[in-house]
mmCIF file of C-alpha atoms in Angstrom:
data_model
loop_
_atom_site.group_PDB
_atom_site.id
_atom_site.type_symbol
_atom_site.label_atom_id
_atom_site.label_comp_id
_atom_site.label_asym_id
_atom_site.label_seq_id
_atom_site.Cartn_x
_atom_site.Cartn_y
_atom_site.Cartn_z
ATOM 1 C CA GLU A 1 4.191 -20.534 -27.879
ATOM 2 C CA GLU A 2 2.630 -22.317 -24.925
ATOM 3 C CA GLN A 3 4.856 -23.124 -21.962
ATOM 4 C CA ASN A 4 4.498 -26.177 -19.782
ATOM 5 C CA ARG A 5 5.115 -25.611 -16.080
ATOM 6 C CA TYR A 6 6.071 -28.405 -13.714
ATOM 7 C CA PHE A 7 6.331 -28.900 -9.965
ATOM 8 C CA CYS A 8 8.845 -31.504 -8.799
ATOM 9 C CA VAL A 9 9.502 -33.077 -5.407
ATOM 10 C CA GLY A 10 12.148 -35.804 -5.368
ATOM 11 C CA ASP A 11 11.284 -38.166 -8.204
ATOM 12 C CA LYS A 12 7.653 -36.947 -8.360
ATOM 13 C CA LYS A 13 6.777 -34.528 -11.139
ATOM 14 C CA MET A 14 3.483 -32.966 -12.115
ATOM 15 C CA GLU A 15 2.420 -30.460 -14.715
ATOM 16 C CA ILE A 16 0.751 -27.422 -13.160
ATOM 17 C CA ASP A 17 -1.793 -25.261 -14.903
ATOM 18 C CA PHE A 18 -0.598 -21.780 -13.935
ATOM 19 C CA PRO A 19 -1.117 -18.894 -16.343
ATOM 20 C CA PHE A 20 2.108 -17.227 -15.092
ATOM 21 C CA ARG A 21 5.434 -18.422 -13.770
ATOM 22 C CA ALA A 22 5.692 -18.911 -10.017
ATOM 23 C CA SER A 23 6.630 -15.675 -8.269
ATOM 24 C CA SER A 24 7.322 -17.404 -4.916
ATOM 25 C CA ILE A 25 7.111 -20.783 -3.200
ATOM 26 C CA TYR A 26 6.840 -21.593 0.506
ATOM 27 C CA TYR A 27 7.176 -25.130 1.871
ATOM 28 C CA ASP A 28 5.369 -25.974 5.111
ATOM 29 C CA GLU A 29 7.127 -28.991 6.590
ATOM 30 C CA ASN A 30 4.377 -29.658 9.146
ATOM 31 C CA GLU A 31 1.660 -29.773 6.489
ATOM 32 C CA LYS A 32 3.910 -31.407 3.873
ATOM 33 C CA SER A 33 2.575 -28.796 1.470
ATOM 34 C CA ALA A 34 3.985 -26.228 -0.922
ATOM 35 C CA TYR A 35 2.275 -22.867 -1.405
ATOM 36 C CA ILE A 36 2.951 -21.460 -4.877
ATOM 37 C CA ALA A 37 2.146 -17.865 -5.867
ATOM 38 C CA SER A 38 1.409 -17.308 -9.553
ATOM 39 C CA GLY A 39 -0.525 -14.531 -11.241
ATOM 40 C CA ASN A 40 -2.920 -13.178 -8.633
ATOM 41 C CA GLN A 41 -3.444 -16.366 -6.633
ATOM 42 C CA ILE A 42 -1.685 -18.928 -4.451
ATOM 43 C CA SER A 43 -2.188 -22.666 -4.861
ATOM 44 C CA LYS A 44 -1.426 -25.319 -2.252
ATOM 45 C CA ILE A 45 0.047 -28.672 -3.305
ATOM 46 C CA ASN A 46 0.389 -31.649 -0.972
ATOM 47 C CA THR A 47 3.933 -32.894 -1.587
ATOM 48 C CA GLU A 48 3.220 -36.472 -0.489
ATOM 49 C CA ASP A 49 0.414 -37.258 -2.941
ATOM 50 C CA MET A 50 0.989 -34.296 -5.330
ATOM 51 C CA LEU A 51 -2.659 -33.242 -5.102
ATOM 52 C CA VAL A 52 -3.556 -29.602 -5.663
ATOM 53 C CA SER A 53 -5.987 -28.231 -3.097
ATOM 54 C CA PRO A 54 -9.204 -26.899 -4.649
ATOM 55 C CA GLN A 55 -8.829 -23.860 -2.349
ATOM 56 C CA LYS A 56 -7.100 -20.850 -3.895
ATOM 57 C CA TYR A 57 -5.818 -17.799 -2.070
ATOM 58 C CA ILE A 58 -6.813 -14.823 -4.217
ATOM 59 C CA ILE A 59 -5.597 -11.211 -4.142
ATOM 60 C CA ASP A 60 -6.957 -8.057 -5.775
ATOM 61 C CA SER A 61 -3.995 -6.939 -7.833
ATOM 62 C CA PRO A 62 -2.521 -7.328 -11.285
ATOM 63 C CA PRO A 63 -0.448 -10.498 -11.744
ATOM 64 C CA MET A 64 2.591 -10.609 -9.467
ATOM 65 C CA LEU A 65 5.988 -10.657 -11.125
ATOM 66 C CA ARG A 66 7.727 -10.946 -7.737
ATOM 67 C CA SER A 67 6.393 -11.990 -4.371
ATOM 68 C CA THR A 68 7.403 -13.652 -1.124
ATOM 69 C CA LEU A 69 5.508 -16.116 1.073
ATOM 70 C CA THR A 70 5.807 -17.277 4.674
ATOM 71 C CA LYS A 71 3.782 -18.787 7.475
ATOM 72 C CA TRP A 72 3.312 -16.620 10.581
ATOM 73 C CA GLY A 73 1.868 -18.875 13.248
ATOM 74 C CA ASP A 74 -1.279 -20.269 11.620
ATOM 75 C CA LYS A 75 -1.440 -17.453 9.063
ATOM 76 C CA LEU A 76 -0.241 -17.482 5.458
ATOM 77 C CA VAL A 77 1.378 -14.161 4.480
ATOM 78 C CA LEU A 78 2.144 -12.914 0.966
ATOM 79 C CA GLY A 79 4.260 -9.843 0.276
ATOM 80 C CA SER A 80 4.076 -8.275 -3.177
ATOM 81 C CA ARG A 81 4.865 -4.738 -4.273
ATOM 82 C CA ARG A 82 4.069 -2.607 -1.158
ATOM 83 C CA ASN A 83 1.328 -4.916 0.087
ATOM 84 C CA LEU A 84 1.061 -7.640 2.696
ATOM 85 C CA TYR A 85 -1.887 -10.042 2.367
ATOM 86 C CA ILE A 86 -2.842 -12.347 5.238
ATOM 87 C CA TRP A 87 -5.059 -15.448 5.354
ATOM 88 C CA ASP A 88 -5.794 -17.421 8.505
ATOM 89 C CA ASN A 89 -8.453 -20.037 7.751
ATOM 90 C CA GLU A 90 -8.609 -22.061 4.548
ATOM 91 C CA SER A 91 -12.143 -23.271 5.103
ATOM 92 C CA GLN A 92 -13.622 -19.805 4.532
ATOM 93 C CA LEU A 93 -12.023 -19.030 1.174
ATOM 94 C CA ALA A 94 -14.313 -17.675 -1.528
ATOM 95 C CA GLN A 95 -13.179 -18.912 -4.934
ATOM 96 C CA ASP A 96 -14.443 -16.155 -7.189
ATOM 97 C CA ALA A 97 -13.108 -13.017 -5.509
ATOM 98 C CA PRO A 98 -10.249 -11.786 -3.330
ATOM 99 C CA ASN A 99 -10.412 -13.802 -0.102
ATOM 100 C CA TYR A 100 -7.636 -12.577 2.190
ATOM 101 C CA LYS A 101 -8.495 -11.619 5.752
ATOM 102 C CA SER A 102 -6.192 -8.589 6.003
ATOM 103 C CA LYS A 103 -4.286 -6.382 3.607
ATOM 104 C CA ILE A 104 -1.948 -3.583 4.511
ATOM 105 C CA THR A 105 0.018 -1.262 2.308
ATOM 106 C CA ALA A 106 3.398 -0.980 3.959
ATOM 107 C CA ASN A 107 5.704 2.002 3.869
ATOM 108 C CA ILE A 108 8.268 -0.309 2.273
ATOM 109 C CA PRO A 109 8.823 -0.255 -1.489
ATOM 110 C CA ASN A 110 9.020 -3.533 -3.400
ATOM 111 C CA ILE A 111 8.782 -6.120 -0.589
ATOM 112 C CA THR A 112 11.147 -8.959 -1.480
ATOM 113 C CA SER A 113 11.420 -10.990 1.717
ATOM 114 C CA ILE A 114 9.275 -11.835 4.729
ATOM 115 C CA SER A 115 9.832 -14.191 7.635
ATOM 116 C CA SER A 116 8.495 -14.667 11.145
ATOM 117 C CA LEU A 117 10.246 -14.522 14.487
ATOM 118 C CA ASN A 118 8.073 -15.554 17.453
ATOM 119 C CA ASP A 119 5.055 -13.210 17.250
ATOM 120 C CA LEU A 120 6.762 -10.765 14.889
ATOM 121 C CA LEU A 121 6.548 -10.521 11.115
ATOM 122 C CA ILE A 122 9.833 -9.457 9.510
ATOM 123 C CA VAL A 123 9.654 -7.504 6.246
ATOM 124 C CA ALA A 124 12.480 -6.390 3.944
ATOM 125 C CA SER A 125 12.935 -4.925 0.464
ATOM 126 C CA ARG A 126 15.625 -4.878 -2.175
ATOM 127 C CA ASP A 127 14.841 -1.168 -2.578
ATOM 128 C CA HIS A 128 15.036 -0.268 1.117
ATOM 129 C CA HIS A 129 18.019 -0.308 3.483
ATOM 130 C CA SER A 130 16.301 -1.526 6.655
ATOM 131 C CA VAL A 131 14.449 -4.492 8.116
ATOM 132 C CA HIS A 132 11.007 -3.848 9.623
ATOM 133 C CA LEU A 133 9.469 -5.906 12.426
ATOM 134 C CA LEU A 134 5.670 -5.813 12.794
ATOM 135 C CA ASN A 135 3.553 -7.053 15.705
ATOM 136 C CA GLN A 136 0.362 -9.166 15.523
ATOM 137 C CA ASN A 137 -1.638 -5.984 14.812
ATOM 138 C CA LEU A 138 0.688 -5.262 11.875
ATOM 139 C CA GLN A 139 2.062 -2.213 13.661
ATOM 140 C CA PRO A 140 5.808 -1.470 13.375
ATOM 141 C CA VAL A 141 7.698 -2.267 16.579
ATOM 142 C CA LEU A 142 11.303 -2.059 15.396
ATOM 143 C CA CYS A 143 13.278 -0.942 12.361
ATOM 144 C CA LEU A 144 16.811 -2.278 11.907
ATOM 145 C CA ILE A 145 18.692 0.437 10.014
ATOM 146 C CA GLY A 146 22.199 0.403 8.652
ATOM 147 C CA HIS A 147 22.411 -1.841 5.637
ATOM 148 C CA VAL A 148 24.393 -0.376 2.729
ATOM 149 C CA GLY A 149 22.051 -1.801 0.126
ATOM 150 C CA GLY A 150 18.642 -3.319 -0.328
ATOM 151 C CA ILE A 151 17.828 -6.611 1.366
ATOM 152 C CA THR A 152 16.888 -9.467 -0.931
ATOM 153 C CA SER A 153 16.462 -12.270 1.608
ATOM 154 C CA ILE A 154 15.882 -12.739 5.333
ATOM 155 C CA CYS A 155 15.475 -15.826 7.455
ATOM 156 C CA SER A 156 15.102 -16.530 11.158
ATOM 157 C CA ASN A 157 16.447 -19.706 12.695
ATOM 158 C CA THR A 158 14.450 -22.192 14.688
ATOM 159 C CA ASN A 159 15.768 -21.189 18.114
ATOM 160 C CA THR A 160 14.822 -17.535 17.352
ATOM 161 C CA THR A 161 18.115 -16.045 18.525
ATOM 162 C CA PHE A 162 19.356 -14.918 15.121
ATOM 163 C CA LEU A 163 17.836 -13.130 12.177
#
């Protein structure tokens, strides 16, 4: 049985042609756009006119069942499984092959949450009991240890004093 998938913002609703359910969504308030990960790609939808960008962010993996998205400065970052994928310029995206600028396999199983804090990328996992902070070169700079269970969600606030 075929499933219809919809994207809604306020009273606006559109059917989206994704082969898989969304595995994560990130809303960029400055761009007024939503980034939606589904399958092995990310689509960008302008939330004011509900237009889907022809540009797709493509990864080289099987379809994602779970993922997490964030913006890190001007970069778009996707975490899925043990991998972090990074894009930094939409205008150079190939549409028929993986088109990320960087990919790292992290020493963190099942990445479930990423966020940014100043120049740092924050990475956490539901299967790991610590929060990892990476610098601009994607090198670990700090590991916050001591949680009694896995971490399913992280967020930094706008004044960057709390995580």
